[in-house]
PDB file of C-alpha atoms in Angstrom:
ATOM      1  CA  GLN A 213      20.504 -19.894 -10.169  1.00  0.00           C
ATOM      2  CA  LYS A 214      17.375 -17.795  -9.816  1.00  0.00           C
ATOM      3  CA  GLU A 215      14.733 -19.205  -7.515  1.00  0.00           C
ATOM      4  CA  VAL A 216      12.052 -19.019 -10.228  1.00  0.00           C
ATOM      5  CA  GLU A 217      13.103 -18.618 -13.837  1.00  0.00           C
ATOM      6  CA  GLN A 218      10.939 -17.988 -16.891  1.00  0.00           C
ATOM      7  CA  ASN A 219      11.597 -17.693 -20.647  1.00  0.00           C
ATOM      8  CA  SER A 220      13.093 -14.252 -21.034  1.00  0.00           C
ATOM      9  CA  GLY A 221      10.832 -13.420 -23.982  1.00  0.00           C
ATOM     10  CA  PRO A 222       9.319 -11.506 -25.552  1.00  0.00           C
ATOM     11  CA  LEU A 223       7.341 -14.291 -27.163  1.00  0.00           C
ATOM     12  CA  SER A 224       5.415 -13.642 -30.351  1.00  0.00           C
ATOM     13  CA  VAL A 225       2.713 -16.079 -31.495  1.00  0.00           C
ATOM     14  CA  PRO A 226       0.247 -15.854 -34.407  1.00  0.00           C
ATOM     15  CA  GLU A 227      -3.447 -15.678 -33.589  1.00  0.00           C
ATOM     16  CA  GLY A 228      -5.021 -19.109 -33.306  1.00  0.00           C
ATOM     17  CA  ALA A 229      -1.738 -20.863 -32.480  1.00  0.00           C
ATOM     18  CA  ILE A 230      -0.647 -22.405 -29.176  1.00  0.00           C
ATOM     19  CA  ALA A 231       1.453 -20.230 -26.887  1.00  0.00           C
ATOM     20  CA  SER A 232       3.779 -22.098 -24.532  1.00  0.00           C
ATOM     21  CA  LEU A 233       5.188 -20.433 -21.439  1.00  0.00           C
ATOM     22  CA  ASN A 234       7.773 -22.174 -19.286  1.00  0.00           C
ATOM     23  CA  CYS A 235       9.001 -21.854 -15.731  1.00  0.00           C
ATOM     24  CA  THR A 236      11.623 -23.670 -13.655  1.00  0.00           C
ATOM     25  CA  TYR A 237      12.124 -23.387  -9.906  1.00  0.00           C
ATOM     26  CA  SER A 238      14.826 -24.247  -7.423  1.00  0.00           C
ATOM     27  CA  ASP A 239      12.897 -25.484  -4.373  1.00  0.00           C
ATOM     28  CA  ARG A 240      12.576 -29.264  -4.679  1.00  0.00           C
ATOM     29  CA  VAL A 241       9.776 -29.525  -2.126  1.00  0.00           C
ATOM     30  CA  SER A 242       7.460 -26.812  -3.457  1.00  0.00           C
ATOM     31  CA  GLN A 243       3.842 -27.930  -3.644  1.00  0.00           C
ATOM     32  CA  SER A 244       1.880 -24.914  -4.939  1.00  0.00           C
ATOM     33  CA  PHE A 245       2.294 -23.194  -8.280  1.00  0.00           C
ATOM     34  CA  PHE A 246       0.462 -20.275  -9.832  1.00  0.00           C
ATOM     35  CA  TRP A 247       0.188 -18.455 -13.140  1.00  0.00           C
ATOM     36  CA  TYR A 248      -0.781 -14.786 -13.204  1.00  0.00           C
ATOM     37  CA  ARG A 249      -1.519 -12.554 -16.187  1.00  0.00           C
ATOM     38  CA  GLN A 250      -0.646  -8.877 -16.113  1.00  0.00           C
ATOM     39  CA  TYR A 251      -1.833  -6.412 -18.718  1.00  0.00           C
ATOM     40  CA  SER A 252       0.261  -3.301 -19.240  1.00  0.00           C
ATOM     41  CA  GLY A 253      -0.403  -0.788 -16.477  1.00  0.00           C
ATOM     42  CA  LYS A 254      -2.608  -3.186 -14.541  1.00  0.00           C
ATOM     43  CA  SER A 255      -2.072  -5.490 -11.570  1.00  0.00           C
ATOM     44  CA  PRO A 256      -1.532  -9.258 -11.885  1.00  0.00           C
ATOM     45  CA  GLU A 257      -4.619 -11.452 -11.972  1.00  0.00           C
ATOM     46  CA  LEU A 258      -4.654 -15.148 -11.174  1.00  0.00           C
ATOM     47  CA  ILE A 259      -5.205 -17.453 -14.146  1.00  0.00           C
ATOM     48  CA  MET A 260      -4.544 -20.871 -12.685  1.00  0.00           C
ATOM     49  CA  SER A 261      -3.116 -22.730  -9.745  1.00  0.00           C
ATOM     50  CA  ILE A 262      -1.743 -26.272  -9.876  1.00  0.00           C
ATOM     51  CA  TYR A 263      -0.653 -28.559  -7.064  1.00  0.00           C
ATOM     52  CA  SER A 264      -0.303 -32.070  -8.528  1.00  0.00           C
ATOM     53  CA  ASN A 265       1.879 -33.501 -11.269  1.00  0.00           C
ATOM     54  CA  GLY A 266       0.258 -33.619 -14.680  1.00  0.00           C
ATOM     55  CA  ASP A 267      -2.078 -31.324 -16.574  1.00  0.00           C
ATOM     56  CA  LYS A 268      -4.836 -29.047 -15.372  1.00  0.00           C
ATOM     57  CA  GLU A 269      -7.146 -27.538 -17.943  1.00  0.00           C
ATOM     58  CA  ASP A 270      -9.371 -24.472 -17.670  1.00  0.00           C
ATOM     59  CA  GLY A 271     -10.916 -23.366 -20.932  1.00  0.00           C
ATOM     60  CA  ARG A 272      -8.160 -22.477 -23.362  1.00  0.00           C
ATOM     61  CA  PHE A 273      -5.515 -22.631 -20.630  1.00  0.00           C
ATOM     62  CA  THR A 274      -3.607 -25.751 -19.559  1.00  0.00           C
ATOM     63  CA  ALA A 275      -1.071 -25.777 -16.751  1.00  0.00           C
ATOM     64  CA  GLN A 276       1.449 -28.613 -16.703  1.00  0.00           C
ATOM     65  CA  LEU A 277       3.515 -29.578 -13.671  1.00  0.00           C
ATOM     66  CA  ASN A 278       6.504 -31.900 -13.404  1.00  0.00           C
ATOM     67  CA  LYS A 279       7.880 -31.804  -9.872  1.00  0.00           C
ATOM     68  CA  ALA A 280      10.713 -34.246 -10.625  1.00  0.00           C
ATOM     69  CA  SER A 281      12.040 -31.858 -13.267  1.00  0.00           C
ATOM     70  CA  GLN A 282      11.049 -28.773 -11.209  1.00  0.00           C
ATOM     71  CA  TYR A 283       9.191 -27.445 -14.205  1.00  0.00           C
ATOM     72  CA  VAL A 284       5.791 -25.852 -14.691  1.00  0.00           C
ATOM     73  CA  SER A 285       4.319 -24.559 -17.934  1.00  0.00           C
ATOM     74  CA  LEU A 286       1.253 -22.790 -19.243  1.00  0.00           C
ATOM     75  CA  LEU A 287      -0.238 -23.530 -22.649  1.00  0.00           C
ATOM     76  CA  ILE A 288      -2.724 -21.165 -24.250  1.00  0.00           C
ATOM     77  CA  ARG A 289      -4.682 -22.764 -27.088  1.00  0.00           C
ATOM     78  CA  ASP A 290      -6.337 -20.796 -29.882  1.00  0.00           C
ATOM     79  CA  SER A 291      -4.400 -17.673 -28.853  1.00  0.00           C
ATOM     80  CA  GLN A 292      -6.285 -14.401 -29.122  1.00  0.00           C
ATOM     81  CA  PRO A 293      -4.939 -10.828 -29.331  1.00  0.00           C
ATOM     82  CA  SER A 294      -6.523 -10.265 -25.907  1.00  0.00           C
ATOM     83  CA  ASP A 295      -4.046 -12.829 -24.510  1.00  0.00           C
ATOM     84  CA  SER A 296      -1.216 -10.360 -25.172  1.00  0.00           C
ATOM     85  CA  ALA A 297       0.170  -9.638 -21.701  1.00  0.00           C
ATOM     86  CA  THR A 298       3.000 -10.496 -19.344  1.00  0.00           C
ATOM     87  CA  TYR A 299       2.630 -13.894 -17.692  1.00  0.00           C
ATOM     88  CA  LEU A 300       4.083 -14.409 -14.235  1.00  0.00           C
ATOM     89  CA  CYS A 301       4.922 -17.791 -12.745  1.00  0.00           C
ATOM     90  CA  ALA A 302       4.835 -17.991  -8.943  1.00  0.00           C
ATOM     91  CA  VAL A 303       6.001 -20.813  -6.683  1.00  0.00           C
ATOM     92  CA  LEU A 304       5.255 -21.230  -2.996  1.00  0.00           C
ATOM     93  CA  PHE A 305       8.557 -22.156  -1.382  1.00  0.00           C
ATOM     94  CA  GLN A 306       7.694 -24.636   1.363  1.00  0.00           C
ATOM     95  CA  GLY A 307      10.487 -24.006   3.819  1.00  0.00           C
ATOM     96  CA  ALA A 308      10.260 -20.243   3.996  1.00  0.00           C
ATOM     97  CA  GLN A 309       6.528 -20.334   3.220  1.00  0.00           C
ATOM     98  CA  LYS A 310       6.916 -17.463   0.796  1.00  0.00           C
ATOM     99  CA  LEU A 311       5.585 -16.929  -2.706  1.00  0.00           C
ATOM    100  CA  VAL A 312       8.376 -16.301  -5.195  1.00  0.00           C
ATOM    101  CA  PHE A 313       7.665 -14.793  -8.606  1.00  0.00           C
ATOM    102  CA  GLY A 314       9.575 -15.208 -11.829  1.00  0.00           C
ATOM    103  CA  GLN A 315      10.511 -12.188 -13.905  1.00  0.00           C
ATOM    104  CA  GLY A 316       7.617 -12.756 -16.277  1.00  0.00           C
ATOM    105  CA  THR A 317       7.350 -13.511 -19.986  1.00  0.00           C
ATOM    106  CA  ARG A 318       5.873 -10.903 -22.283  1.00  0.00           C
ATOM    107  CA  LEU A 319       3.557 -12.542 -24.816  1.00  0.00           C
ATOM    108  CA  THR A 320       2.290 -10.874 -27.985  1.00  0.00           C
ATOM    109  CA  ILE A 321      -0.396 -12.477 -30.139  1.00  0.00           C
ATOM    110  CA  ASN A 322      -0.240 -11.230 -33.718  1.00  0.00           C
ATOM    111  CA  PRO A 323      -3.542 -10.999 -35.643  1.00  0.00           C
TER     112      PRO A 323
ATOM    113  CA  LYS B 952     -16.719 -10.227  -1.849  1.00  0.00           C
ATOM    114  CA  ALA B 953     -14.973  -6.964  -2.442  1.00  0.00           C
ATOM    115  CA  GLY B 954     -11.451  -7.267  -3.768  1.00  0.00           C
ATOM    116  CA  VAL B 955      -8.231  -5.851  -2.425  1.00  0.00           C
ATOM    117  CA  THR B 956      -8.313  -2.063  -2.330  1.00  0.00           C
ATOM    118  CA  GLN B 957      -5.355   0.287  -2.325  1.00  0.00           C
ATOM    119  CA  THR B 958      -5.269   3.997  -1.678  1.00  0.00           C
ATOM    120  CA  PRO B 959      -4.329   6.310  -3.135  1.00  0.00           C
ATOM    121  CA  ARG B 960      -4.235   5.042  -6.713  1.00  0.00           C
ATOM    122  CA  TYR B 961      -1.844   7.726  -7.906  1.00  0.00           C
ATOM    123  CA  LEU B 962       0.628   9.849  -6.021  1.00  0.00           C
ATOM    124  CA  ILE B 963       3.200  12.446  -6.983  1.00  0.00           C
ATOM    125  CA  LYS B 964       5.905  13.382  -4.501  1.00  0.00           C
ATOM    126  CA  THR B 965       9.247  15.152  -4.592  1.00  0.00           C
ATOM    127  CA  ARG B 966      12.615  13.818  -3.533  1.00  0.00           C
ATOM    128  CA  GLY B 967      13.171  13.788   0.200  1.00  0.00           C
ATOM    129  CA  GLN B 968       9.493  13.574   1.089  1.00  0.00           C
ATOM    130  CA  GLN B 969       7.881  10.568   2.680  1.00  0.00           C
ATOM    131  CA  VAL B 970       4.789   8.660   1.634  1.00  0.00           C
ATOM    132  CA  THR B 971       2.308   6.231   3.191  1.00  0.00           C
ATOM    133  CA  LEU B 972       0.355   3.763   1.105  1.00  0.00           C
ATOM    134  CA  SER B 973      -2.644   1.825   2.351  1.00  0.00           C
ATOM    135  CA  CYS B 974      -4.018  -1.625   1.562  1.00  0.00           C
ATOM    136  CA  SER B 975      -7.304  -3.185   2.641  1.00  0.00           C
ATOM    137  CA  PRO B 976      -7.322  -6.950   2.078  1.00  0.00           C
ATOM    138  CA  ILE B 977     -10.234  -9.120   1.034  1.00  0.00           C
ATOM    139  CA  SER B 978     -12.519  -9.743   3.995  1.00  0.00           C
ATOM    140  CA  GLY B 979     -11.243 -12.692   5.999  1.00  0.00           C
ATOM    141  CA  HIS B 980      -7.731 -12.548   4.580  1.00  0.00           C
ATOM    142  CA  ARG B 981      -5.076 -12.205   7.242  1.00  0.00           C
ATOM    143  CA  SER B 982      -1.925 -12.172   5.122  1.00  0.00           C
ATOM    144  CA  VAL B 983      -0.818  -9.085   3.208  1.00  0.00           C
ATOM    145  CA  SER B 984       2.233  -8.840   0.960  1.00  0.00           C
ATOM    146  CA  TRP B 985       3.725  -5.789  -0.722  1.00  0.00           C
ATOM    147  CA  TYR B 986       5.621  -5.638  -4.002  1.00  0.00           C
ATOM    148  CA  GLN B 987       7.379  -2.968  -6.019  1.00  0.00           C
ATOM    149  CA  GLN B 988       7.277  -3.079  -9.797  1.00  0.00           C
ATOM    150  CA  THR B 989       9.331  -0.752 -12.006  1.00  0.00           C
ATOM    151  CA  PRO B 990       9.257  -0.578 -15.835  1.00  0.00           C
ATOM    152  CA  GLY B 991      10.965  -3.599 -17.288  1.00  0.00           C
ATOM    153  CA  GLN B 992      11.368  -5.223 -13.875  1.00  0.00           C
ATOM    154  CA  GLY B 993       9.518  -8.109 -12.375  1.00  0.00           C
ATOM    155  CA  LEU B 994       7.789  -8.022  -9.055  1.00  0.00           C
ATOM    156  CA  GLN B 995      10.222  -7.164  -6.290  1.00  0.00           C
ATOM    157  CA  PHE B 996       9.070  -8.473  -2.916  1.00  0.00           C
ATOM    158  CA  LEU B 997       9.018  -5.870  -0.157  1.00  0.00           C
ATOM    159  CA  PHE B 998       7.475  -7.557   2.891  1.00  0.00           C
ATOM    160  CA  GLU B 999       4.744  -9.831   4.119  1.00  0.00           C
ATOM    161  CA  TYR B1000       2.549  -9.490   7.180  1.00  0.00           C
ATOM    162  CA  PHE B1001       0.371 -12.024   8.931  1.00  0.00           C
ATOM    163  CA  SER B1002      -1.629 -11.303  12.060  1.00  0.00           C
ATOM    164  CA  GLU B1003       0.191  -7.997  12.592  1.00  0.00           C
ATOM    165  CA  THR B1004       3.639  -9.650  12.402  1.00  0.00           C
ATOM    166  CA  GLN B1005       6.183  -9.180   9.644  1.00  0.00           C
ATOM    167  CA  ARG B1006       7.050 -12.678   8.422  1.00  0.00           C
ATOM    168  CA  ASN B1007       9.334 -11.986   5.510  1.00  0.00           C
ATOM    169  CA  LYS B1008      11.216  -8.985   4.236  1.00  0.00           C
ATOM    170  CA  GLY B1009      12.758  -8.390   0.830  1.00  0.00           C
ATOM    171  CA  ASN B1010      16.074  -6.790   0.042  1.00  0.00           C
ATOM    172  CA  PHE B1011      15.120  -3.137   0.350  1.00  0.00           C
ATOM    173  CA  PRO B1012      16.728  -0.364   2.400  1.00  0.00           C
ATOM    174  CA  GLY B1013      15.397   0.593   5.793  1.00  0.00           C
ATOM    175  CA  ARG B1014      13.599   3.584   4.235  1.00  0.00           C
ATOM    176  CA  PHE B1015      10.888   1.088   3.342  1.00  0.00           C
ATOM    177  CA  SER B1016       8.762  -0.014   6.270  1.00  0.00           C
ATOM    178  CA  GLY B1017       5.327  -1.381   6.877  1.00  0.00           C
ATOM    179  CA  ARG B1018       2.836  -2.503   9.438  1.00  0.00           C
ATOM    180  CA  GLN B1019      -0.393  -4.389   9.746  1.00  0.00           C
ATOM    181  CA  PHE B1020      -3.314  -3.547  11.968  1.00  0.00           C
ATOM    182  CA  SER B1021      -5.598  -5.822  13.944  1.00  0.00           C
ATOM    183  CA  ASN B1022      -8.241  -5.623  11.191  1.00  0.00           C
ATOM    184  CA  SER B1023      -5.592  -6.903   8.707  1.00  0.00           C
ATOM    185  CA  ARG B1024      -5.358  -3.579   6.888  1.00  0.00           C
ATOM    186  CA  SER B1025      -1.764  -2.731   6.079  1.00  0.00           C
ATOM    187  CA  GLU B1026       0.283   0.349   5.384  1.00  0.00           C
ATOM    188  CA  MET B1027       3.710   0.800   3.921  1.00  0.00           C
ATOM    189  CA  ASN B1028       5.857   3.863   4.337  1.00  0.00           C
ATOM    190  CA  VAL B1029       8.761   5.123   2.309  1.00  0.00           C
ATOM    191  CA  SER B1030      10.857   7.890   3.856  1.00  0.00           C
ATOM    192  CA  THR B1031      13.332  10.209   2.152  1.00  0.00           C
ATOM    193  CA  LEU B1032      12.026   9.436  -1.313  1.00  0.00           C
ATOM    194  CA  GLU B1033      14.457   8.993  -4.188  1.00  0.00           C
ATOM    195  CA  LEU B1034      13.811   9.205  -7.916  1.00  0.00           C
ATOM    196  CA  GLY B1035      14.323   5.446  -8.168  1.00  0.00           C
ATOM    197  CA  ASP B1036      11.363   4.848  -5.872  1.00  0.00           C
ATOM    198  CA  SER B1037       9.011   5.754  -8.714  1.00  0.00           C
ATOM    199  CA  ALA B1038       7.109   2.534  -9.294  1.00  0.00           C
ATOM    200  CA  LEU B1039       3.847   0.666  -9.114  1.00  0.00           C
ATOM    201  CA  TYR B1040       3.365  -0.575  -5.564  1.00  0.00           C
ATOM    202  CA  LEU B1041       1.195  -3.641  -5.347  1.00  0.00           C
ATOM    203  CA  CYS B1042      -0.491  -5.187  -2.373  1.00  0.00           C
ATOM    204  CA  ALA B1043      -1.747  -8.778  -2.354  1.00  0.00           C
ATOM    205  CA  SER B1044      -3.815 -10.581   0.234  1.00  0.00           C
ATOM    206  CA  SER B1045      -4.449 -14.236   1.028  1.00  0.00           C
ATOM    207  CA  PRO B1046      -6.346 -16.099   3.761  1.00  0.00           C
ATOM    208  CA  THR B1047      -3.110 -17.516   5.201  1.00  0.00           C
ATOM    209  CA  VAL B1048       0.541 -17.385   4.201  1.00  0.00           C
ATOM    210  CA  THR B1049       0.308 -20.512   2.039  1.00  0.00           C
ATOM    211  CA  ASP B1050      -2.829 -19.611   0.088  1.00  0.00           C
ATOM    212  CA  THR B1051      -3.317 -17.979  -3.290  1.00  0.00           C
ATOM    213  CA  GLN B1052      -2.529 -14.273  -3.335  1.00  0.00           C
ATOM    214  CA  TYR B1053      -4.943 -11.794  -4.876  1.00  0.00           C
ATOM    215  CA  PHE B1054      -3.657  -8.430  -5.983  1.00  0.00           C
ATOM    216  CA  GLY B1055      -5.077  -4.966  -5.551  1.00  0.00           C
ATOM    217  CA  PRO B1056      -5.020  -2.388  -8.364  1.00  0.00           C
ATOM    218  CA  GLY B1057      -1.790  -0.852  -7.125  1.00  0.00           C
ATOM    219  CA  THR B1058      -0.602   2.630  -6.242  1.00  0.00           C
ATOM    220  CA  ARG B1059       1.457   4.376  -8.899  1.00  0.00           C
ATOM    221  CA  LEU B1060       4.038   6.569  -7.200  1.00  0.00           C
ATOM    222  CA  THR B1061       5.956   9.188  -9.135  1.00  0.00           C
ATOM    223  CA  VAL B1062       8.899  10.916  -7.465  1.00  0.00           C
ATOM    224  CA  LEU B1063      10.015  14.174  -9.049  1.00  0.00           C
TER     225      LEU B1063
END
């Protein structure tokens, strides 16, 4: 089992719809979770961090965390073509104190 | 605050040569991590430094090495370059090892 696993993608969503990106992780005691967005040819940029179970909203983005299920997701409402990018899930593994990234999900928003 | 800076931004080398890449973290950040990203691949962790000490190392051959200076600036070195080393090399900094990482723009290395 991979330490951090994301939908393999690519994911294609029509403009204005909700895009749902999922991530599972293997470390049961992880406490810090991050979503990064990476445009083609650019470096990753932080979108959101989440530390507690439940939902965290920031504009059109909502991160959802369920530690019991070892699952974290990112919802993008009212998807725009500018949201087309690769989304990386990252989990801070408590024991080793290292940040582990998933392979990323490529998202395309179709006008 | 200025962001993470990496130099050079682009580099072309030939097989067998060596290369040194530099990373200046955000002011006050003491942790620096390095990643390699190739087309179609996710981020591959190279190593992490905190207060001049290497804390973690990824699964890369010994040709890849790094160091961190007392001002938290970091360098990574790749010796005896191979074609497969062509990649985007990313540096990320954070205040401590358990804080959010912020990425620099990357150095794109091409090995011919």
